[in-house]
Amino acid sequence: MTARLDNVAKSFGRTVALHPTTLDLGHGVIGLLGPNGAGKTTMLRILSSALPPSQGTVVVAGHEVTGTHAERTDARRRIGYLPQEVVFPRGMTTFGFLDYIAVLKEWTLTAARHAEVRRVLALVDLAERSTVKVKALSGGQRRRLAIAQALLGDPDLLILDEPTTGLDPEQRASLRGLLSGRPGTVLISTHQTEDVSALCDRVVVLDAGRIRFDGSVADLLATAVGRVHQGPSAASGAMQTWRTGTGLIRSVGGSPAAGSQAVEPTVEDAYLLLRSSAPEGATA
Amino acid sequence: MTTHIPSPALESYVAADPGLDDAAVWAVEVHLENCAECRARMAEMAAPPLLALLDDVQVAIDRGVRSGPGPVRRHPWRRMVHRWAVWSVVPWIVTVLSAVLAAFLLDRQFPERPSLVLLLAPVAPLAGLAVAWSRRSDPAWEITAGTSRAGLEMLFRRTVVVLATVLPPLALAGWRLGMNPALWLLPALTFTAATLLLGGRIGVDRAAAVLGSAWVLVIVVPAITSADLPVVIRSESLPVWALAAVIGTVLTLLRAGDHQRAPR
């Protein structure tokens, strides 16, 4: 097991961002889904050690993030973290920014550090842009640069908060290839359900600071089987309906209209259905 | 005595003879790693197309290494500035330097009044500390806060930069006014240590605001209104300031873990 949150909770004043939560993160790619305000970013910040929990313990690769100074430092050596929003220091080049972060990650030997920076630049396909100022990069390139800093040192636990935001389809596919081949644990918070279905071995759905689902993608899909229909008219009581490219109306949930047929659900369908069944007051 | 690879075995290895079993291949390779003579013999045995291919690969690798991306060569000073400077402190530096200059000029003009340089010295580094360790001044705070060197080490580096900026003008002003350097230095160091210590609990910027406000309200304002030099900045208080600076620094080091979180 790479990481574990044990009875971890976080409150900001009276606002509970994360209710007491226990979660084991084993090897593989794990998707974290949830609406805005569900507590995803709070959970990721706690796991990355940037934010202390109000209660509970966090252990990464055998080192307690919530423990002593030395334990936390050991844990940090094994974590790579991509925040949701990254603002880059002014005036730095692509290489210079990664070099700076590598220094903060204790890469003290210059030759080894530069080799590591080149390695991660190549991984995110920015090797040719290494001498360019960060401000001259496109949005997608900046996102890839932010991902590159998380990859420095080949961490055991890679925490990515919405990594595919701003990436074009080709770059997203490339990132999927990069992440799927990684050893250790990759935890991805995303709104892109197609990323989850394409990449993740396991999915955790967080809602109003509580875990609503934790299982395989297949298990999540199974919860929606027989509840998604397509036909000439919308299902009554459906939580979401839309007209597809074929002219038929796809309904998620509800009672199917005459002439409708059950279709194979997607992760998005299953997620929407799960959200619709949230207990009163559990939605953000 | 050194035993070299027999020629038939080496020829089989070069020809990738399938009759050579794994153990024999492994033994040949281990020997080749450590024997330049056998490597030279093997090179002579290699077929010309293979040698030409190896040359081509070497040339291509050399070309790639030469033309590949590398770090931008910078002057050490520029590299240091980019790595450790926090540009948002520039307006603050200008403000503090102006305040020290104004205090110096007023002290020169009104030598019978309590020294403004001495009254300003304890709080002069505080604004810099507040700016140097806050989310607003470090755009990449969420990344840096999660790195293994984040925490007191990084805070100390920035504190040193702040002190290196603030103390020279104070020293210059104190020297020109003929003051004992300990009179302004010890209070400044004590308040710096206290800000770091308290900052671990409530945030460095809040600690700076609390301590700075307290000093101004309790010491500066009464001193200016009464025209008496407060006892806390007289020579007899120096041992207390020295003790407080040491205790504050030791406690800050002992509470290093408090600073391992993101700045507030």
PDB file of C-alpha atoms in Angstrom, chain B residues 128-263:
ATOM      1  CA  GLY B 128       9.663  41.905   4.989  1.00  0.00           C
ATOM      2  CA  LEU B 129       9.136  38.636   6.820  1.00  0.00           C
ATOM      3  CA  ALA B 130       5.389  38.915   6.364  1.00  0.00           C
ATOM      4  CA  VAL B 131       5.741  39.495   2.650  1.00  0.00           C
ATOM      5  CA  ALA B 132       8.448  36.883   2.101  1.00  0.00           C
ATOM      6  CA  TRP B 133       6.390  34.061   3.589  1.00  0.00           C
ATOM      7  CA  SER B 134       2.827  34.378   2.484  1.00  0.00           C
ATOM      8  CA  ARG B 135       0.680  32.952  -0.271  1.00  0.00           C
ATOM      9  CA  ARG B 136       0.335  36.326  -1.908  1.00  0.00           C
ATOM     10  CA  SER B 137       4.055  36.776  -2.404  1.00  0.00           C
ATOM     11  CA  ASP B 138       4.909  33.227  -3.533  1.00  0.00           C
ATOM     12  CA  PRO B 139       2.875  32.296  -6.606  1.00  0.00           C
ATOM     13  CA  ALA B 140       4.058  28.694  -6.509  1.00  0.00           C
ATOM     14  CA  TRP B 141       3.347  28.302  -2.782  1.00  0.00           C
ATOM     15  CA  GLU B 142       1.267  25.173  -3.164  1.00  0.00           C
ATOM     16  CA  ILE B 143       4.077  23.385  -4.979  1.00  0.00           C
ATOM     17  CA  THR B 144       6.901  24.671  -2.806  1.00  0.00           C
ATOM     18  CA  ALA B 145       4.992  23.943   0.420  1.00  0.00           C
ATOM     19  CA  GLY B 146       4.918  20.233  -0.427  1.00  0.00           C
ATOM     20  CA  THR B 147       8.619  19.871  -1.194  1.00  0.00           C
ATOM     21  CA  SER B 148      11.043  18.246   1.196  1.00  0.00           C
ATOM     22  CA  ARG B 149      13.017  21.466   1.738  1.00  0.00           C
ATOM     23  CA  ALA B 150       9.924  23.505   2.510  1.00  0.00           C
ATOM     24  CA  GLY B 151       9.594  24.739   6.052  1.00  0.00           C
ATOM     25  CA  LEU B 152      12.017  26.389   8.403  1.00  0.00           C
ATOM     26  CA  GLU B 153      15.011  26.020   6.077  1.00  0.00           C
ATOM     27  CA  MET B 154      13.272  27.939   3.322  1.00  0.00           C
ATOM     28  CA  LEU B 155      11.922  30.453   5.820  1.00  0.00           C
ATOM     29  CA  PHE B 156      15.402  30.972   7.263  1.00  0.00           C
ATOM     30  CA  ARG B 157      16.819  31.615   3.794  1.00  0.00           C
ATOM     31  CA  ARG B 158      14.209  34.260   3.149  1.00  0.00           C
ATOM     32  CA  THR B 159      14.714  35.695   6.640  1.00  0.00           C
ATOM     33  CA  VAL B 160      18.429  36.040   5.960  1.00  0.00           C
ATOM     34  CA  VAL B 161      17.636  37.938   2.758  1.00  0.00           C
ATOM     35  CA  VAL B 162      15.291  40.244   4.664  1.00  0.00           C
ATOM     36  CA  LEU B 163      17.863  40.885   7.420  1.00  0.00           C
ATOM     37  CA  ALA B 164      20.623  41.397   4.869  1.00  0.00           C
ATOM     38  CA  THR B 165      18.445  44.104   3.353  1.00  0.00           C
ATOM     39  CA  VAL B 166      17.301  45.788   6.555  1.00  0.00           C
ATOM     40  CA  LEU B 167      20.342  45.635   8.818  1.00  0.00           C
ATOM     41  CA  PRO B 168      22.912  47.520   6.663  1.00  0.00           C
ATOM     42  CA  PRO B 169      20.868  50.750   6.490  1.00  0.00           C
ATOM     43  CA  LEU B 170      20.178  50.487  10.219  1.00  0.00           C
ATOM     44  CA  ALA B 171      23.885  49.916  10.831  1.00  0.00           C
ATOM     45  CA  LEU B 172      24.775  52.908   8.704  1.00  0.00           C
ATOM     46  CA  ALA B 173      22.248  55.125  10.471  1.00  0.00           C
ATOM     47  CA  GLY B 174      23.377  53.877  13.907  1.00  0.00           C
ATOM     48  CA  TRP B 175      27.031  54.430  13.064  1.00  0.00           C
ATOM     49  CA  ARG B 176      26.424  57.973  11.806  1.00  0.00           C
ATOM     50  CA  LEU B 177      24.442  58.723  14.978  1.00  0.00           C
ATOM     51  CA  GLY B 178      27.150  57.212  17.187  1.00  0.00           C
ATOM     52  CA  MET B 179      24.978  54.464  18.697  1.00  0.00           C
ATOM     53  CA  ASN B 180      26.023  51.195  20.268  1.00  0.00           C
ATOM     54  CA  PRO B 181      25.187  48.645  17.502  1.00  0.00           C
ATOM     55  CA  ALA B 182      23.738  46.217  20.039  1.00  0.00           C
ATOM     56  CA  LEU B 183      21.032  48.770  20.861  1.00  0.00           C
ATOM     57  CA  TRP B 184      19.346  48.368  17.484  1.00  0.00           C
ATOM     58  CA  LEU B 185      20.624  44.929  16.464  1.00  0.00           C
ATOM     59  CA  LEU B 186      19.461  42.859  19.445  1.00  0.00           C
ATOM     60  CA  PRO B 187      15.854  44.153  19.433  1.00  0.00           C
ATOM     61  CA  ALA B 188      15.682  43.591  15.657  1.00  0.00           C
ATOM     62  CA  LEU B 189      16.902  39.990  16.000  1.00  0.00           C
ATOM     63  CA  THR B 190      14.614  39.333  18.958  1.00  0.00           C
ATOM     64  CA  PHE B 191      11.533  40.536  17.125  1.00  0.00           C
ATOM     65  CA  THR B 192      12.560  38.538  14.051  1.00  0.00           C
ATOM     66  CA  ALA B 193      12.871  35.353  16.120  1.00  0.00           C
ATOM     67  CA  ALA B 194       9.601  36.062  17.907  1.00  0.00           C
ATOM     68  CA  THR B 195       7.816  36.577  14.587  1.00  0.00           C
ATOM     69  CA  LEU B 196       9.083  33.249  13.262  1.00  0.00           C
ATOM     70  CA  LEU B 197       8.137  31.515  16.504  1.00  0.00           C
ATOM     71  CA  LEU B 198       4.644  32.959  16.683  1.00  0.00           C
ATOM     72  CA  GLY B 199       4.299  32.639  12.898  1.00  0.00           C
ATOM     73  CA  GLY B 200       4.471  28.878  13.187  1.00  0.00           C
ATOM     74  CA  ARG B 201       1.186  28.999  15.060  1.00  0.00           C
ATOM     75  CA  ILE B 202      -0.768  31.834  13.450  1.00  0.00           C
ATOM     76  CA  GLY B 203       1.098  32.560  10.206  1.00  0.00           C
ATOM     77  CA  VAL B 204       4.150  34.760   9.759  1.00  0.00           C
ATOM     78  CA  ASP B 205       2.203  37.670   8.298  1.00  0.00           C
ATOM     79  CA  ARG B 206      -0.245  37.711  11.221  1.00  0.00           C
ATOM     80  CA  ALA B 207       2.568  37.340  13.746  1.00  0.00           C
ATOM     81  CA  ALA B 208       4.383  40.292  12.174  1.00  0.00           C
ATOM     82  CA  ALA B 209       1.207  42.382  12.326  1.00  0.00           C
ATOM     83  CA  VAL B 210       0.524  41.462  15.969  1.00  0.00           C
ATOM     84  CA  LEU B 211       4.072  42.073  17.221  1.00  0.00           C
ATOM     85  CA  GLY B 212       4.573  45.201  15.131  1.00  0.00           C
ATOM     86  CA  SER B 213       1.306  46.725  16.304  1.00  0.00           C
ATOM     87  CA  ALA B 214       2.065  45.856  19.925  1.00  0.00           C
ATOM     88  CA  TRP B 215       5.502  47.522  19.736  1.00  0.00           C
ATOM     89  CA  VAL B 216       4.127  50.652  18.142  1.00  0.00           C
ATOM     90  CA  LEU B 217       1.228  50.980  20.600  1.00  0.00           C
ATOM     91  CA  VAL B 218       3.105  50.063  23.788  1.00  0.00           C
ATOM     92  CA  ILE B 219       6.524  51.604  23.136  1.00  0.00           C
ATOM     93  CA  VAL B 220       6.689  53.931  20.134  1.00  0.00           C
ATOM     94  CA  VAL B 221       3.592  56.068  20.670  1.00  0.00           C
ATOM     95  CA  PRO B 222       4.230  56.693  24.420  1.00  0.00           C
ATOM     96  CA  ALA B 223       7.900  57.454  23.691  1.00  0.00           C
ATOM     97  CA  ILE B 224       7.041  60.034  21.056  1.00  0.00           C
ATOM     98  CA  THR B 225       4.304  61.673  23.096  1.00  0.00           C
ATOM     99  CA  SER B 226       6.308  61.764  26.339  1.00  0.00           C
ATOM    100  CA  ALA B 227       9.673  62.541  24.722  1.00  0.00           C
ATOM    101  CA  ASP B 228      11.335  60.011  27.074  1.00  0.00           C
ATOM    102  CA  LEU B 229      13.578  57.224  25.804  1.00  0.00           C
ATOM    103  CA  PRO B 230      11.856  54.012  26.947  1.00  0.00           C
ATOM    104  CA  VAL B 231      13.857  51.793  29.234  1.00  0.00           C
ATOM    105  CA  VAL B 232      13.554  48.875  26.791  1.00  0.00           C
ATOM    106  CA  ILE B 233      15.895  50.563  24.323  1.00  0.00           C
ATOM    107  CA  ARG B 234      18.428  51.796  26.845  1.00  0.00           C
ATOM    108  CA  SER B 235      21.791  50.132  27.435  1.00  0.00           C
ATOM    109  CA  GLU B 236      20.669  48.520  30.696  1.00  0.00           C
ATOM    110  CA  SER B 237      18.129  46.407  28.749  1.00  0.00           C
ATOM    111  CA  LEU B 238      20.724  44.837  26.456  1.00  0.00           C
ATOM    112  CA  PRO B 239      21.229  41.629  28.492  1.00  0.00           C
ATOM    113  CA  VAL B 240      17.474  41.037  28.435  1.00  0.00           C
ATOM    114  CA  TRP B 241      17.338  41.541  24.655  1.00  0.00           C
ATOM    115  CA  ALA B 242      20.285  39.187  24.174  1.00  0.00           C
ATOM    116  CA  LEU B 243      18.638  36.517  26.305  1.00  0.00           C
ATOM    117  CA  ALA B 244      15.312  36.990  24.516  1.00  0.00           C
ATOM    118  CA  ALA B 245      16.978  36.697  21.085  1.00  0.00           C
ATOM    119  CA  VAL B 246      18.688  33.437  22.068  1.00  0.00           C
ATOM    120  CA  ILE B 247      15.553  31.953  23.615  1.00  0.00           C
ATOM    121  CA  GLY B 248      13.447  33.008  20.645  1.00  0.00           C
ATOM    122  CA  THR B 249      15.871  31.430  18.168  1.00  0.00           C
ATOM    123  CA  VAL B 250      16.157  28.184  20.130  1.00  0.00           C
ATOM    124  CA  LEU B 251      12.393  27.880  20.490  1.00  0.00           C
ATOM    125  CA  THR B 252      11.946  28.569  16.777  1.00  0.00           C
ATOM    126  CA  LEU B 253      14.376  25.770  15.953  1.00  0.00           C
ATOM    127  CA  LEU B 254      12.616  23.429  18.372  1.00  0.00           C
ATOM    128  CA  ARG B 255       9.279  24.257  16.760  1.00  0.00           C
ATOM    129  CA  ALA B 256      10.602  23.813  13.192  1.00  0.00           C
ATOM    130  CA  GLY B 257       7.751  21.435  12.360  1.00  0.00           C
ATOM    131  CA  ASP B 258       5.255  24.294  12.724  1.00  0.00           C
ATOM    132  CA  HIS B 259       6.616  25.805   9.512  1.00  0.00           C
ATOM    133  CA  GLN B 260       6.348  22.684   7.390  1.00  0.00           C
ATOM    134  CA  ARG B 261       2.906  23.640   6.172  1.00  0.00           C
ATOM    135  CA  ALA B 262       1.763  25.954   3.473  1.00  0.00           C
ATOM    136  CA  PRO B 263       2.093  29.642   4.261  1.00  0.00           C
TER     137      PRO B 263
END
